[in-house]
PDB file of C-alpha atoms and ligand atoms in Angstrom:
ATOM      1  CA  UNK A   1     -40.881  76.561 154.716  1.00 97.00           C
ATOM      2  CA  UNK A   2     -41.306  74.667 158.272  1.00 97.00           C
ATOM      3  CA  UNK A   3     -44.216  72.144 158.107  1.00 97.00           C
ATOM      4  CA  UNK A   4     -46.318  71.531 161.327  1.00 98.00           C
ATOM      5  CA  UNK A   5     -49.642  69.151 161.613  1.00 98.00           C
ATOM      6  CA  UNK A   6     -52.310  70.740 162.597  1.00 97.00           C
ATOM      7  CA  UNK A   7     -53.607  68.045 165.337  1.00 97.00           C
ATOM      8  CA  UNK A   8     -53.867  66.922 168.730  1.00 97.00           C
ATOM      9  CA  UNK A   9     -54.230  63.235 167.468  1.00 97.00           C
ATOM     10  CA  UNK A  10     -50.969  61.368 168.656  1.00 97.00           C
ATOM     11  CA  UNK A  11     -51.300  58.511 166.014  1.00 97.00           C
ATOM     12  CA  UNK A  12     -51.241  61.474 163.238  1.00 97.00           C
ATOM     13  CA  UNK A  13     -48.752  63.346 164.887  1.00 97.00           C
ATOM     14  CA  UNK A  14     -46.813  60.231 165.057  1.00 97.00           C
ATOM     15  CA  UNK A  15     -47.382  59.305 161.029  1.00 97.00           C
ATOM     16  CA  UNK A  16     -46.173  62.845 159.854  1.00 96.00           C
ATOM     17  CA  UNK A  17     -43.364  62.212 162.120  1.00 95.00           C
ATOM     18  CA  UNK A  18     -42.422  59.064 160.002  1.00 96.00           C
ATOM     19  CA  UNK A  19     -42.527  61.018 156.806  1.00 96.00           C
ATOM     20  CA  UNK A  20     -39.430  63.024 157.978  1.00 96.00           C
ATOM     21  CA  UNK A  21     -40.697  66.423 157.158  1.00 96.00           C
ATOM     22  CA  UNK A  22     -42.380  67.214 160.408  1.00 97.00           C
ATOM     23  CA  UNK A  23     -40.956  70.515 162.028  1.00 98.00           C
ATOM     24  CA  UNK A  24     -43.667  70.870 165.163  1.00 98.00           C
ATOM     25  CA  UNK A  25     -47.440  70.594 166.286  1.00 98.00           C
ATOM     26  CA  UNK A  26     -50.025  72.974 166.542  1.00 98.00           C
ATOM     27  CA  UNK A  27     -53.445  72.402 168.688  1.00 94.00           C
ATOM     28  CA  UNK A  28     -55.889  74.352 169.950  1.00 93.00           C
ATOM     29  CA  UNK A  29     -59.010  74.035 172.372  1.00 93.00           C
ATOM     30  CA  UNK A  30     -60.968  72.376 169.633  1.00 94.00           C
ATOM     31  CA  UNK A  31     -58.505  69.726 168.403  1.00 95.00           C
ATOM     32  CA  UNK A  32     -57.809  68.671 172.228  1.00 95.00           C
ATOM     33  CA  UNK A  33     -61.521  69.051 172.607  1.00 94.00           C
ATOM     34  CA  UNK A  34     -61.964  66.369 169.669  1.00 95.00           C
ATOM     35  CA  UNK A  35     -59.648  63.835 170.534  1.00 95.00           C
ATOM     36  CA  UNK A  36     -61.238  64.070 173.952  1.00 96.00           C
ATOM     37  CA  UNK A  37     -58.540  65.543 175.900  1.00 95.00           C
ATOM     38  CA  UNK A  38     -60.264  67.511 179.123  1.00 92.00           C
ATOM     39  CA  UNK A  39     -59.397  69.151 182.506  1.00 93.00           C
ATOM     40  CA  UNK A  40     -56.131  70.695 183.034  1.00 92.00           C
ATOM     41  CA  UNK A  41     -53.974  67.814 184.148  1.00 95.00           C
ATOM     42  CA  UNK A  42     -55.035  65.678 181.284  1.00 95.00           C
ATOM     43  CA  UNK A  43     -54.267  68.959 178.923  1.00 95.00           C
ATOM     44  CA  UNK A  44     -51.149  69.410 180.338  1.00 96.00           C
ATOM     45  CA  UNK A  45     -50.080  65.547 180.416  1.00 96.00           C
ATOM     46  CA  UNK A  46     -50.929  65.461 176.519  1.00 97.00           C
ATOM     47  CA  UNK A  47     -48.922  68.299 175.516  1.00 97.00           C
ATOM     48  CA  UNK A  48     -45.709  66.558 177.343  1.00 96.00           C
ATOM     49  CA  UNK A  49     -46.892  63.288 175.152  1.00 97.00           C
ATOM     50  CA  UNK A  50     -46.650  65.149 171.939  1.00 97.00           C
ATOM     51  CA  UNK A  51     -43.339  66.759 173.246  1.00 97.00           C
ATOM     52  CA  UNK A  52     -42.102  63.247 173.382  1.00 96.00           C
ATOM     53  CA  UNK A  53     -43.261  62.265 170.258  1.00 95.00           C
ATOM     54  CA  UNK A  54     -41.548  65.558 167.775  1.00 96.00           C
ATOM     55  CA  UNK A  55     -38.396  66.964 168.366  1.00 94.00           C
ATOM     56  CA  UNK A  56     -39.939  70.571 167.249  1.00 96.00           C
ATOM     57  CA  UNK A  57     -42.175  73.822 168.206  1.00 98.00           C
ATOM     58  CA  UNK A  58     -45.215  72.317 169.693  1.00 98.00           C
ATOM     59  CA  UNK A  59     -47.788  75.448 170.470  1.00 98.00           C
ATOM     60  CA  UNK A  60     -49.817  75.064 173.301  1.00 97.00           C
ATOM     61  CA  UNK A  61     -52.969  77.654 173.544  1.00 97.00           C
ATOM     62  CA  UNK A  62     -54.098  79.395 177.103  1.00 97.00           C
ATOM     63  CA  UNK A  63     -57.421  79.344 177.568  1.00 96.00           C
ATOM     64  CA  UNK A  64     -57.687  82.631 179.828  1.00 97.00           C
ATOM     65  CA  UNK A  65     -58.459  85.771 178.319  1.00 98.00           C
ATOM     66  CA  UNK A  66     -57.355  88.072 180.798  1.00 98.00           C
ATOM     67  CA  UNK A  67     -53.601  89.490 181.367  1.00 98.00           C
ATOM     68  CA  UNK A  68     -52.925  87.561 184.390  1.00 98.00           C
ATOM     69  CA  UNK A  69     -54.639  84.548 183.933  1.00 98.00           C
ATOM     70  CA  UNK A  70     -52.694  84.067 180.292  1.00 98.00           C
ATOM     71  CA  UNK A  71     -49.566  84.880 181.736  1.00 98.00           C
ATOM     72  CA  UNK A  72     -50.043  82.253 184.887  1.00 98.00           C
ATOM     73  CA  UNK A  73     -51.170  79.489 182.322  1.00 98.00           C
ATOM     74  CA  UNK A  74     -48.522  80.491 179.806  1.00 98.00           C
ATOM     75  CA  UNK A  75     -45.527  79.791 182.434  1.00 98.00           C
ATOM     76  CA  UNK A  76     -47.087  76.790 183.161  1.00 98.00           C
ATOM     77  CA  UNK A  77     -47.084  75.497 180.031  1.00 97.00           C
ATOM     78  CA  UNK A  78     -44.036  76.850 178.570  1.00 98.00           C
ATOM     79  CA  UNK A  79     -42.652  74.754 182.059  1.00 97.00           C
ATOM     80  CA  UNK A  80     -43.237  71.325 180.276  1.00 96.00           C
ATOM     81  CA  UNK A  81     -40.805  71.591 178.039  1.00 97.00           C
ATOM     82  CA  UNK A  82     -38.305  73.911 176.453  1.00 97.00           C
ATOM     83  CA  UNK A  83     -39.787  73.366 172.754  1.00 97.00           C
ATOM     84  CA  UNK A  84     -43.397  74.495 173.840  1.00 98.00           C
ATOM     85  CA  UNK A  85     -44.842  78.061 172.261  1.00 98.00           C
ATOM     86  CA  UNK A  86     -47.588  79.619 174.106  1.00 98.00           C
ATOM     87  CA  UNK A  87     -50.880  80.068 171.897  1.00 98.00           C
ATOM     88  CA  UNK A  88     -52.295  83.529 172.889  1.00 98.00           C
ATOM     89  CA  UNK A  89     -55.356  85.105 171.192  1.00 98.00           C
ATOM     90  CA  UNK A  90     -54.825  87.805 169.253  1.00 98.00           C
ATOM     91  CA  UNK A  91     -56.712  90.361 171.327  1.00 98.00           C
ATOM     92  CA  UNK A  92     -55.611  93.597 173.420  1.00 98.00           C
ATOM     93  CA  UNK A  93     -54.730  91.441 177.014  1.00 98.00           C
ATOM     94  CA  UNK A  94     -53.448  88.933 174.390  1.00 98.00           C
ATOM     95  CA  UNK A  95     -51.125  91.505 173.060  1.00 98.00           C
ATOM     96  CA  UNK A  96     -50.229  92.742 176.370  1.00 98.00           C
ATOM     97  CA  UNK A  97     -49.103  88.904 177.231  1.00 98.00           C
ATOM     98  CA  UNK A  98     -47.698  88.226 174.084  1.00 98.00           C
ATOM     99  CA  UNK A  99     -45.694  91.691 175.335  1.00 98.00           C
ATOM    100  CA  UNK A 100     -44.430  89.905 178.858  1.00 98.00           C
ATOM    101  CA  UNK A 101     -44.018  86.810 177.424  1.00 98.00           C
ATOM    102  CA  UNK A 102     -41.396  88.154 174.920  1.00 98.00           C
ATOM    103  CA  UNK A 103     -39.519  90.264 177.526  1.00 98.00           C
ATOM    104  CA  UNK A 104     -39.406  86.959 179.602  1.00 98.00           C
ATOM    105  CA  UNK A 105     -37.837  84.748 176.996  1.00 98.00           C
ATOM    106  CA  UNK A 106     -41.125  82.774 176.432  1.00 98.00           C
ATOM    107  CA  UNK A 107     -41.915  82.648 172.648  1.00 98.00           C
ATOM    108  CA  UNK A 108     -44.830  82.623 171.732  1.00 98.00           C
ATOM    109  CA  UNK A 109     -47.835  82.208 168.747  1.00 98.00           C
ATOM    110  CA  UNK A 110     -50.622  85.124 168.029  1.00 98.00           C
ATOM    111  CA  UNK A 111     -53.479  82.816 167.084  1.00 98.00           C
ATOM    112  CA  UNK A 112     -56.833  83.709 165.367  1.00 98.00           C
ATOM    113  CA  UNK A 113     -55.370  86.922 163.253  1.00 98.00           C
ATOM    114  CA  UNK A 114     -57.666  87.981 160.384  1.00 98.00           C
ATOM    115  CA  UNK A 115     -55.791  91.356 159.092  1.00 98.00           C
ATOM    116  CA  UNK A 116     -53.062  92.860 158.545  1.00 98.00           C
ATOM    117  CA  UNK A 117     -53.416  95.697 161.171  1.00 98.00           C
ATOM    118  CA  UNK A 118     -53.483  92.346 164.193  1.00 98.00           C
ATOM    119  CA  UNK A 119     -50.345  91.237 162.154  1.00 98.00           C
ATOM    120  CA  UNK A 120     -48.393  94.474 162.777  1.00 98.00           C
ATOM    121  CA  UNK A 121     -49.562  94.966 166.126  1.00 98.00           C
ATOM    122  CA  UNK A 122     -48.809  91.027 166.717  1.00 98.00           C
ATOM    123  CA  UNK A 123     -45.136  91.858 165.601  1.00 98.00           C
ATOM    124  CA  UNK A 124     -44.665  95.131 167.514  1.00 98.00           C
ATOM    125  CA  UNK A 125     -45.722  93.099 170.591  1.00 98.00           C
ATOM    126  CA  UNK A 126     -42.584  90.371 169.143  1.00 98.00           C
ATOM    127  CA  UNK A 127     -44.884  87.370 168.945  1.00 98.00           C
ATOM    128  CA  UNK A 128     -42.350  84.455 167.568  1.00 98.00           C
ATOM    129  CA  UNK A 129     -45.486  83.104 164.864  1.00 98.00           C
ATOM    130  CA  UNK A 130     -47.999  84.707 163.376  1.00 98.00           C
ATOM    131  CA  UNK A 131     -50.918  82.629 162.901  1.00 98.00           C
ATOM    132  CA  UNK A 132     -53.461  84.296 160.295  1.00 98.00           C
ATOM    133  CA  UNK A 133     -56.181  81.395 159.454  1.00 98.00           C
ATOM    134  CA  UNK A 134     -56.488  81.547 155.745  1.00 98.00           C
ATOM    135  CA  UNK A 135     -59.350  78.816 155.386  1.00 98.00           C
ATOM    136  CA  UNK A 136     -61.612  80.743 157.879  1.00 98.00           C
ATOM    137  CA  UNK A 137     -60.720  83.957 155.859  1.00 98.00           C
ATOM    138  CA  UNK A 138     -61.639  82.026 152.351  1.00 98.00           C
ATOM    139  CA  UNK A 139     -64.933  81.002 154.487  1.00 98.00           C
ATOM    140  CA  UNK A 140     -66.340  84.824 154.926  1.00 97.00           C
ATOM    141  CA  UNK A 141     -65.362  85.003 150.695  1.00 97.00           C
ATOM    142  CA  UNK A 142     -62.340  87.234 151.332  1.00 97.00           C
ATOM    143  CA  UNK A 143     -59.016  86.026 150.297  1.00 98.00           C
ATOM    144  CA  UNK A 144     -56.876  83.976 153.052  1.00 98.00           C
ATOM    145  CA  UNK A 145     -54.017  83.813 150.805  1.00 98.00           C
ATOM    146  CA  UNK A 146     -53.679  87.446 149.611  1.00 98.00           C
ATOM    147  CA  UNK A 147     -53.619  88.028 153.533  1.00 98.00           C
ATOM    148  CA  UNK A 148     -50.386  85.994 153.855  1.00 98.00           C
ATOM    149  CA  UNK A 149     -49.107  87.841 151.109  1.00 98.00           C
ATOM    150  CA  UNK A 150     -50.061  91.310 152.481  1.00 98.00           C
ATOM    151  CA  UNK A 151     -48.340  90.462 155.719  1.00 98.00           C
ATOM    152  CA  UNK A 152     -45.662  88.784 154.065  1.00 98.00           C
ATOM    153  CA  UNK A 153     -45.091  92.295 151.983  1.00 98.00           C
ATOM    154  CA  UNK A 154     -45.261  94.240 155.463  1.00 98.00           C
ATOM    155  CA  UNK A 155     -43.142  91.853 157.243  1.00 98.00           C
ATOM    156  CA  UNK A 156     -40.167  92.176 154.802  1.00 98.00           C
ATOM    157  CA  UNK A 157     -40.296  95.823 154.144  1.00 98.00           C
ATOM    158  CA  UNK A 158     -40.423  96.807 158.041  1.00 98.00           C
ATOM    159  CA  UNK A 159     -37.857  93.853 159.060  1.00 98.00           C
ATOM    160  CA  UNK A 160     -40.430  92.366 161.128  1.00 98.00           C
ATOM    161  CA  UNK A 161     -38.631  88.792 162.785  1.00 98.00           C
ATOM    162  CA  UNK A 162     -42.410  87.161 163.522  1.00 98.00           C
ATOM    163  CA  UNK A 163     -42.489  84.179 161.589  1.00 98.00           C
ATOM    164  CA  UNK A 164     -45.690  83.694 159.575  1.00 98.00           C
ATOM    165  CA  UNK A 165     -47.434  80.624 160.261  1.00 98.00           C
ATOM    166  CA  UNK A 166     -50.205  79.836 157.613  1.00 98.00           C
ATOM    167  CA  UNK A 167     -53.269  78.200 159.593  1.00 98.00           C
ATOM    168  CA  UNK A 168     -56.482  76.674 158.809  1.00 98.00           C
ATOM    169  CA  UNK A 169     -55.293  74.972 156.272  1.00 97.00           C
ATOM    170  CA  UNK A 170     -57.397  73.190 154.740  1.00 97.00           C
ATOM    171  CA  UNK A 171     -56.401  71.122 151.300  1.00 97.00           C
ATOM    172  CA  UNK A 172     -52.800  70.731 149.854  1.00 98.00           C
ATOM    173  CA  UNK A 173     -53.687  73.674 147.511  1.00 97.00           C
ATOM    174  CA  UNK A 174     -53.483  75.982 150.086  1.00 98.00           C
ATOM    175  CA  UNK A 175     -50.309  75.052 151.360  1.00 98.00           C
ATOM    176  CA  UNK A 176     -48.468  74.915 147.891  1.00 98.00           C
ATOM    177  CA  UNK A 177     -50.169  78.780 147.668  1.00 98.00           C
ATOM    178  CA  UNK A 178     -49.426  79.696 151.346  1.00 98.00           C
ATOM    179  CA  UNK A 179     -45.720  78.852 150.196  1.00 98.00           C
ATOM    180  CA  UNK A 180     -45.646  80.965 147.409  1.00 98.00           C
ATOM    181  CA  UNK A 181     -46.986  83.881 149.079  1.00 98.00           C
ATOM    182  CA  UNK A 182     -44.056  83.948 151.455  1.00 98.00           C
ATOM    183  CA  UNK A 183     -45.734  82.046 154.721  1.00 98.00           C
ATOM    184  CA  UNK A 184     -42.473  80.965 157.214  1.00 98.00           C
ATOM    185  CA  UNK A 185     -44.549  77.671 158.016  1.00 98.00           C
ATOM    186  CA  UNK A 186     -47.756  75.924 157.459  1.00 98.00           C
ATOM    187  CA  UNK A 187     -49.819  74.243 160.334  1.00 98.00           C
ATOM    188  CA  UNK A 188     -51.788  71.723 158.327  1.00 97.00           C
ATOM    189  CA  UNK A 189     -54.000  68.853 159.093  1.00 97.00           C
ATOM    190  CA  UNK A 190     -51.935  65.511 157.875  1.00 97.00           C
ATOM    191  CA  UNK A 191     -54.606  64.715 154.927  1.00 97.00           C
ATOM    192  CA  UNK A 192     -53.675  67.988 153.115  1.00 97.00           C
ATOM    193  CA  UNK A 193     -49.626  66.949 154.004  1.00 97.00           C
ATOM    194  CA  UNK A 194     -50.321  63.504 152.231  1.00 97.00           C
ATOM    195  CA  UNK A 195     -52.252  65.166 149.290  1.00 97.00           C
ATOM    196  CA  UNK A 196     -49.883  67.112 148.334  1.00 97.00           C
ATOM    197  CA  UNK A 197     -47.909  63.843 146.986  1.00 97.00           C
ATOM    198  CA  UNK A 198     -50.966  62.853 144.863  1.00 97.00           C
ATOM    199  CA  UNK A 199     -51.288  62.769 141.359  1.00 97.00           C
ATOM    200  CA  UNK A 200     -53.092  60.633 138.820  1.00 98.00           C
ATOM    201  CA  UNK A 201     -50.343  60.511 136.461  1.00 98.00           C
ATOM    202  CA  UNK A 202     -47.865  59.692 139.370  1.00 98.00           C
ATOM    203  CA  UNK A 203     -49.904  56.580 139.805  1.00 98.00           C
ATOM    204  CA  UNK A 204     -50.650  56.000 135.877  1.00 98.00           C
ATOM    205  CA  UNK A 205     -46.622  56.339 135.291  1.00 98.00           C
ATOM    206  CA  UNK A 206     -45.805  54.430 138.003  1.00 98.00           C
ATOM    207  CA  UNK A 207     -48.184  51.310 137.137  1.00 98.00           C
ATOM    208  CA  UNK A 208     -46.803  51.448 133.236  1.00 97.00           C
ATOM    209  CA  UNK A 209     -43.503  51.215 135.004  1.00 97.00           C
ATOM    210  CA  UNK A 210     -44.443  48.394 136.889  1.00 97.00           C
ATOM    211  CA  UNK A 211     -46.316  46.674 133.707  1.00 97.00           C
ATOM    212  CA  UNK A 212     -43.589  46.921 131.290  1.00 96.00           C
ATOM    213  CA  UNK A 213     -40.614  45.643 134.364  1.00 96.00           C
ATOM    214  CA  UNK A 214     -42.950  42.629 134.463  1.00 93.00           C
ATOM    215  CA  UNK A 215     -42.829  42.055 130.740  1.00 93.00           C
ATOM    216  CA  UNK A 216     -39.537  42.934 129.939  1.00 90.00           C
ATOM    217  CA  UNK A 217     -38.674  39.477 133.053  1.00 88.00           C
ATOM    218  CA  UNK A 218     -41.510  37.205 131.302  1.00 81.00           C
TER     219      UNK A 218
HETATM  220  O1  G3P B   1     -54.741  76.097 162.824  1.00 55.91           O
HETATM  221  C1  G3P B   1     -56.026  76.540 163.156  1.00 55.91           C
HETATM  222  C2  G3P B   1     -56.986  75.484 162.781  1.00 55.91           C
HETATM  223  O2  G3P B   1     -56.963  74.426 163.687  1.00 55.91           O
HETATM  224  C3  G3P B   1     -58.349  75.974 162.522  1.00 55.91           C
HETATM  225  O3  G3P B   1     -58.763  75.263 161.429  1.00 55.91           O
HETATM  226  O4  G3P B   1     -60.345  74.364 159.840  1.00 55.91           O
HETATM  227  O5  G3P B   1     -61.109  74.989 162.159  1.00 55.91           O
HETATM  228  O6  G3P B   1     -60.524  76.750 160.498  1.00 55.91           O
HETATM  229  P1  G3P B   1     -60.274  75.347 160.958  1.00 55.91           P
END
């Protein structure tokens, strides 16, 4: 499974770099949004940062929701650099992009999927990631994780190549479950990367360790 953080942060992006798992970036209009990233040049100039930083898929969302305006933003973007995924909503014009983008050799990612029907439909279309966000879906008390399983299930049986990329992640249980229901990668914000290491009896172990060295050189 391919790990991405889930940030537009460059001094996160640039710690789960250092751990030496990092496979790519997501963002979105929100996470640019909260690191205060605005207007289109300053958009633009960050995504070529982050390029810099990770040698990886970095997705990088339109913001138009019609045909032509998605497509004109997505070659612009997908023009910064040759690692760069266009984000497209998962909606019909979205679809239709996601469509052209494919038959132009521009991959891309199907962002804000919910069911298993968008997944299909997402696939048909030959999105490159699928991104279903499990933590919203766990927020309206369905299931996010029996999602990436369903999709997971349809995926296999039809010999669908989208690759399914667990989002809105939002604690390291999720990813360790995301994993076992079959997800291709997880997008996940760095605390729930670092949490997965944690464990009480890691650090318990690890200081008796530590104690008994010390005694056994007194
Ligand atoms: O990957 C999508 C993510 O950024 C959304 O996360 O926590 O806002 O649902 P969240």
């Amino acid at each position: 499974m391919k790990f991405f953080v889930d940030t537009a942060n460059l001094e996160q992006i640039k710690e789960a770099q250092d751990l030496g798992i990092l496979d790519g970036v997501t963002t979105n209009p929100s996470l640019m949004a909260k690191e205060g990233i605005t207007g289109e040049a300053n958009v633009l100039a960050h995504y070529e940062a982050i390029c810099e930083l990770v040698e990886g898929d970095i997705s990088a969302e339109v913001i138009a929701t019609d045909f032509d305006g998605m497509i004109k933003e997505g070659k612009i973007l997908a023009d910064i650099h040759e690692n760069i995924v266009v984000k497209v909503p998962m909606t019909i014009d979205g679809i239709k992009a996601i469509r052209w983008f494919t038959d132009h050799d521009i991959r891309t990612n199907c962002t804000l999927v919910f069911s298993a029907g968008q997944a299909i439909l997402a696939a048909k279309a030959g999105a490159t990631y699928l991104s279903p966000f499990i933590g919203r879906v766990d927020d309206m008390n369905w299931d996010g994780i029996e999602l990436i399983a369903q999709i997971a299930d349809i995926y296999t049986i039809q010999g669908f190549q989208t690759q399914i990329l667990a989002a809105s992640i939002r604690n390291p249980l999720h990813i360790v479950r995301a994993a076992e229901a079959g997800a291709d990668v997880c997008t996940c914000p760095l605390s729930s990367i670092l949490g997965l290491a944690k464990h009480p009896l890691t650090d318990i172990g690890l200081a008796k360790f530590l104690a008994d060295h010390k005694k056994g050189n007194a």
